[in-house]
Tab-separated table of C-alpha atoms in Angstrom:
chain	number	residue	atom	x	y	z
A	1	MET	CA	25.017	-5.629	-1.344
A	2	LEU	CA	21.621	-4.070	-2.323
A	3	THR	CA	18.204	-5.614	-1.818
A	4	LEU	CA	15.155	-4.239	-3.627
A	5	SER	CA	11.570	-5.087	-2.608
A	6	SER	CA	8.433	-4.569	-4.595
A	7	LEU	CA	4.770	-5.466	-4.133
A	8	TYR	CA	3.037	-6.949	-7.154
A	9	ALA	CA	-0.027	-4.863	-7.971
A	10	GLN	CA	-2.043	-7.981	-8.756
A	11	ASN	CA	-1.209	-9.580	-5.406
A	12	PRO	CA	-0.395	-7.009	-2.656
A	13	LYS	CA	0.182	-9.814	-0.147
A	14	LYS	CA	3.056	-11.389	-2.062
A	15	GLU	CA	6.392	-9.684	-1.920
A	16	ALA	CA	9.180	-10.080	-4.546
A	17	GLN	CA	12.835	-9.545	-3.656
A	18	LEU	CA	15.847	-8.879	-5.932
A	19	THR	CA	19.360	-9.018	-4.521
A	20	LEU	CA	22.270	-7.319	-6.341
A	21	ASP	CA	25.956	-7.803	-5.502
A	22	PHE	CA	28.325	-5.140	-6.897
A	23	THR	CA	31.429	-6.188	-4.933
A	24	LYS	CA	33.021	-8.187	-7.656
A	25	GLU	CA	33.021	-8.728	-11.406
A	26	LYS	CA	31.340	-12.013	-12.355
A	27	THR	CA	30.942	-11.805	-16.154
A	28	PRO	CA	33.557	-9.830	-18.223
A	29	VAL	CA	32.167	-7.325	-20.699
A	30	SER	CA	34.136	-6.820	-23.982
A	31	LYS	CA	35.537	-3.300	-24.504
A	32	ASN	CA	34.520	-3.680	-28.168
A	33	LEU	CA	30.797	-4.039	-27.339
A	34	PHE	CA	29.847	-0.350	-27.270
A	35	GLY	CA	29.981	1.877	-30.317
A	36	ILE	CA	28.079	4.506	-32.343
A	37	PHE	CA	25.056	3.784	-34.515
A	38	TYR	CA	24.930	6.358	-37.371
A	39	GLU	CA	22.137	6.616	-39.829
A	40	ASP	CA	21.853	9.393	-42.454
A	41	ILE	CA	18.259	10.465	-41.917
A	42	ASN	CA	16.537	13.557	-40.475
A	43	TYR	CA	19.444	15.948	-41.044
A	44	ALA	CA	21.877	13.602	-39.235
A	45	ALA	CA	24.524	14.330	-41.857
A	46	ASP	CA	23.586	17.330	-44.076
A	47	GLY	CA	22.275	19.903	-41.666
A	48	GLY	CA	23.707	18.008	-38.701
A	49	LEU	CA	27.150	16.472	-38.368
A	50	TYR	CA	28.456	17.991	-41.652
A	51	GLY	CA	29.735	21.546	-41.419
A	52	GLU	CA	27.925	22.859	-44.504
A	53	MET	CA	25.055	25.215	-43.791
A	54	ILE	CA	23.563	25.676	-47.322
A	55	GLN	CA	20.820	23.215	-48.204
A	56	ASN	CA	20.939	21.964	-51.863
A	57	ARG	CA	24.129	23.877	-52.416
A	58	SER	CA	24.839	22.414	-55.839
A	59	PHE	CA	21.268	22.373	-57.150
A	60	GLU	CA	21.225	18.597	-57.575
A	61	PHE	CA	18.000	17.827	-55.743
A	62	LYS	CA	15.881	15.676	-57.996
A	63	LYS	CA	12.867	14.061	-56.105
A	64	SER	CA	11.098	17.179	-54.734
A	65	HIS	CA	8.368	19.039	-56.504
A	66	ARG	CA	10.619	21.926	-57.423
A	67	GLY	CA	13.621	19.795	-58.327
A	68	ALA	CA	17.001	21.571	-58.817
A	69	THR	CA	15.946	24.878	-57.172
A	70	GLU	CA	14.401	23.287	-54.018
A	71	CYS	CA	15.384	25.253	-50.883
A	72	TRP	CA	16.049	28.367	-52.964
A	73	LYS	CA	13.510	31.152	-53.612
A	74	THR	CA	13.536	34.254	-55.766
A	75	GLU	CA	13.637	37.547	-53.861
A	76	ASN	CA	14.692	41.182	-54.323
A	77	LEU	CA	17.526	42.671	-52.308
A	78	LYS	CA	15.519	45.855	-51.669
A	79	ARG	CA	12.385	43.806	-50.887
A	80	ARG	CA	10.592	44.998	-54.011
A	81	LYS	CA	8.526	42.545	-56.088
A	82	CYS	CA	10.883	40.049	-57.651
A	83	LYS	CA	10.182	39.734	-61.392
A	84	SER	CA	12.972	37.263	-62.203
A	85	LYS	CA	12.709	33.526	-62.622
A	86	VAL	CA	15.113	30.754	-61.617
A	87	LYS	CA	15.382	27.246	-63.008
A	88	GLY	CA	17.728	24.237	-63.150
A	89	LYS	CA	19.881	23.943	-66.201
A	90	LYS	CA	22.349	21.368	-67.563
A	91	GLU	CA	23.961	23.035	-70.612
A	92	LYS	CA	27.809	23.244	-70.083
A	93	PRO	CA	27.771	22.292	-66.424
A	94	LEU	CA	30.459	23.025	-63.896
A	95	ASN	CA	31.895	19.472	-64.163
A	96	LYS	CA	30.757	15.880	-64.746
A	97	ASN	CA	29.823	15.403	-61.081
A	98	ASN	CA	27.795	18.633	-60.790
A	99	THR	CA	25.622	18.463	-63.875
A	100	THR	CA	22.861	20.823	-62.739
A	101	TYR	CA	23.112	24.530	-61.899
A	102	ALA	CA	20.709	27.358	-61.324
A	103	GLN	CA	20.093	29.986	-63.977
A	104	LEU	CA	18.546	33.352	-62.922
A	105	GLU	CA	16.942	35.189	-65.762
A	106	VAL	CA	17.153	38.719	-64.472
A	107	LYS	CA	14.182	40.973	-65.154
A	108	ARG	CA	14.693	43.602	-62.498
A	109	LYS	CA	17.700	45.175	-60.770
A	110	TRP	CA	18.630	43.541	-57.423
A	111	ASP	CA	16.560	40.405	-58.138
A	112	GLY	CA	18.180	37.213	-56.948
A	113	ILE	CA	17.834	33.928	-55.025
A	114	GLU	CA	17.951	33.199	-51.291
A	115	ASN	CA	18.701	30.127	-49.200
A	116	TYR	CA	17.704	29.678	-45.521
A	117	GLY	CA	19.830	26.594	-44.872
A	118	TYR	CA	18.299	23.967	-42.556
A	119	ASN	CA	15.566	25.967	-40.784
A	120	GLY	CA	17.749	29.057	-40.649
A	121	ILE	CA	21.508	29.612	-40.831
A	122	PRO	CA	23.078	29.983	-37.369
A	123	LEU	CA	25.721	32.707	-37.192
A	124	GLU	CA	27.820	34.157	-34.325
A	125	GLU	CA	28.992	37.737	-34.236
A	126	GLY	CA	32.687	38.141	-34.946
A	127	LYS	CA	33.412	34.557	-36.029
A	128	GLU	CA	34.853	33.866	-39.488
A	129	TYR	CA	32.921	31.701	-41.951
A	130	PRO	CA	34.309	30.457	-45.306
A	131	LEU	CA	32.007	31.292	-48.191
A	132	SER	CA	32.508	30.232	-51.855
A	133	LEU	CA	30.408	29.888	-55.034
A	134	TYR	CA	30.724	29.552	-58.813
A	135	LEU	CA	29.273	32.198	-61.160
A	136	ARG	CA	29.077	32.981	-64.882
A	137	SER	CA	26.950	35.020	-67.235
A	138	PRO	CA	26.316	33.085	-70.455
A	139	ASP	CA	24.992	36.140	-72.362
A	140	LYS	CA	27.833	38.311	-70.865
A	141	LYS	CA	25.304	40.825	-69.553
A	142	VAL	CA	25.595	40.342	-65.794
A	143	LYS	CA	28.988	41.672	-64.679
A	144	ASN	CA	28.396	42.349	-60.996
A	145	VAL	CA	26.580	40.470	-58.165
A	146	THR	CA	25.865	41.344	-54.558
A	147	LEU	CA	26.087	38.632	-51.914
A	148	ALA	CA	24.238	39.315	-48.660
A	149	ILE	CA	23.996	37.345	-45.461
A	150	GLY	CA	21.066	38.556	-43.484
A	151	SER	CA	18.937	37.849	-40.480
A	152	LYS	CA	15.272	37.086	-41.102
A	153	GLU	CA	14.291	37.720	-37.436
A	154	LYS	CA	16.110	41.069	-37.245
A	155	GLY	CA	15.477	42.191	-40.793
A	156	SER	CA	19.057	43.255	-41.180
A	157	LYS	CA	22.024	42.572	-43.466
A	158	LEU	CA	24.892	41.129	-41.432
A	159	VAL	CA	27.299	40.924	-44.358
A	160	LYS	CA	27.329	42.467	-47.894
A	161	ILE	CA	29.895	41.551	-50.592
A	162	LYS	CA	30.333	42.945	-54.089
A	163	VAL	CA	31.402	40.376	-56.699
A	164	LYS	CA	32.829	41.934	-59.865
A	165	LYS	CA	34.224	40.904	-63.266
A	166	ILE	CA	31.870	38.002	-63.819
A	167	THR	CA	32.520	36.476	-67.280
A	168	GLU	CA	30.869	33.889	-69.535
A	169	GLU	CA	33.085	31.128	-68.079
A	170	TRP	CA	32.672	29.534	-64.730
A	171	GLN	CA	34.772	31.215	-61.987
A	172	LYS	CA	35.074	30.316	-58.291
A	173	PHE	CA	34.775	33.226	-55.864
A	174	THR	CA	35.974	32.676	-52.303
A	175	PHE	CA	35.505	34.908	-49.231
A	176	THR	CA	35.810	34.957	-45.444
A	177	VAL	CA	32.752	36.561	-43.856
A	178	LYS	CA	32.429	37.939	-40.335
A	179	PRO	CA	28.778	38.694	-39.307
A	180	LEU	CA	28.097	41.978	-37.505
A	181	GLU	CA	25.469	40.327	-35.249
A	182	SER	CA	24.542	36.812	-34.077
A	183	THR	CA	21.416	35.073	-35.351
A	184	GLU	CA	19.777	31.622	-35.373
A	185	ASN	CA	17.678	32.442	-38.419
A	186	GLY	CA	20.125	33.704	-41.052
A	187	TYR	CA	20.025	33.432	-44.779
A	188	ILE	CA	22.236	34.015	-47.833
A	189	GLY	CA	21.189	35.877	-50.939
A	190	ILE	CA	22.759	36.213	-54.376
A	191	TYR	CA	21.471	39.278	-56.297
A	192	SER	CA	22.176	40.790	-59.697
A	193	GLY	CA	23.055	44.383	-60.009
A	194	LYS	CA	21.844	44.357	-63.642
A	195	ARG	CA	18.275	44.866	-64.871
A	196	ARG	CA	18.535	42.288	-67.691
A	197	GLY	CA	20.662	39.245	-68.312
A	198	LYS	CA	21.367	35.679	-67.369
A	199	LEU	CA	23.301	34.590	-64.290
A	200	ASP	CA	24.400	30.984	-63.741
A	201	ILE	CA	25.040	29.900	-60.126
A	202	ASP	CA	26.493	26.688	-58.751
A	203	PHE	CA	28.002	25.091	-55.635
A	204	VAL	CA	27.186	27.755	-53.086
A	205	SER	CA	28.963	26.879	-49.840
A	206	LEU	CA	28.863	28.520	-46.445
A	207	PHE	CA	30.668	26.479	-43.743
A	208	ARG	CA	30.496	26.738	-39.980
A	209	ALA	CA	33.203	28.742	-38.266
A	210	ASP	CA	34.124	25.905	-35.904
A	211	ILE	CA	35.150	22.783	-37.697
A	212	TYR	CA	36.301	19.520	-36.074
A	213	LYS	CA	40.160	19.382	-36.080
A	214	ASN	CA	40.138	22.273	-38.574
A	215	GLN	CA	39.680	19.856	-41.469
A	216	GLU	CA	38.606	21.531	-44.747
A	217	ASN	CA	35.070	20.544	-45.658
A	218	GLY	CA	34.878	18.817	-42.313
A	219	LEU	CA	32.420	18.171	-39.445
A	220	ARG	CA	30.655	20.426	-37.050
A	221	LYS	CA	32.970	20.696	-34.078
A	222	ASP	CA	30.628	20.476	-31.076
A	223	LEU	CA	28.800	17.382	-32.354
A	224	ALA	CA	31.878	15.556	-33.558
A	225	GLN	CA	33.716	16.249	-30.282
A	226	MET	CA	30.795	14.821	-28.219
A	227	LEU	CA	30.963	11.665	-30.289
A	228	GLU	CA	34.700	11.407	-29.807
A	229	ASP	CA	34.331	11.882	-26.125
A	230	LEU	CA	32.107	8.750	-25.954
A	231	HIS	CA	35.267	6.736	-26.947
A	232	PRO	CA	33.275	4.367	-29.183
A	233	ALA	CA	34.872	1.071	-30.080
A	234	PHE	CA	33.400	1.242	-33.537
A	235	ILE	CA	31.046	3.291	-35.766
A	236	ARG	CA	28.277	1.444	-37.628
A	237	PHE	CA	27.609	3.151	-40.890
A	238	PRO	CA	25.180	3.045	-42.630
A	239	GLY	CA	23.134	2.623	-39.470
A	240	GLY	CA	19.976	1.271	-41.048
A	241	CYS	CA	18.955	-0.288	-44.406
A	242	LEU	CA	20.384	2.624	-46.436
A	243	VAL	CA	23.402	0.505	-47.421
A	244	GLU	CA	21.693	-0.596	-50.634
A	245	GLY	CA	20.724	2.950	-51.646
A	246	SER	CA	17.446	3.982	-53.242
A	247	ARG	CA	18.654	1.958	-56.273
A	248	LEU	CA	21.598	-0.362	-56.924
A	249	SER	CA	23.564	2.282	-58.833
A	250	ASP	CA	23.763	4.667	-55.832
A	251	ARG	CA	24.404	2.115	-53.126
A	252	TYR	CA	27.267	2.693	-50.600
A	253	GLN	CA	30.456	1.013	-51.784
């Protein structure tokens, strides 16, 4: 038995008492009452619960001022002035679901594009991260590409990979990368070794090393495990008014 006393500020002479009895259960509480409220806003999914670390990995962003190449910027591997341009293209796409890709029109050797994920790509030294992307050279001039995973804060390259035998047809290239150092502010870069030519890029993916239940294309392990440990009776999704989508054609079904 617990008794709490409090003086009303508006009437210091009048005392209020609240008595609580925790010795027995009076009103039963349903075990199905408590669950998880999930809403896909503010990096709750992409950049949060989902294991993917590349933002706008398939160049399908449409509503921003830069469109398809949002979250990507042109840069030179050697940190010289980048003379090349990148733009979104739709001719002969990867497939019917990924209709936009990035085309880099190379004007200088080692020019390319970089992505900093969601406010930096977090990487841990020694852990293994699955990396994949699709490449082609429509004019057959770009044969080799260098992939680099670097640290903006340290100014160093943590991983460098040479990609060879690029053709005029889409090819998927898959790697397992192991950073030489840890960083919270990493980035990935895709650079041409050719001075002139066209390089098409699509579906660039770099997943976290620790994935929930080791499921391919799965969830970030630490966040998903915390949600599981809550033992929710249900998950409400979508959590807000997003169920109808931004238009009827893209509503959740």
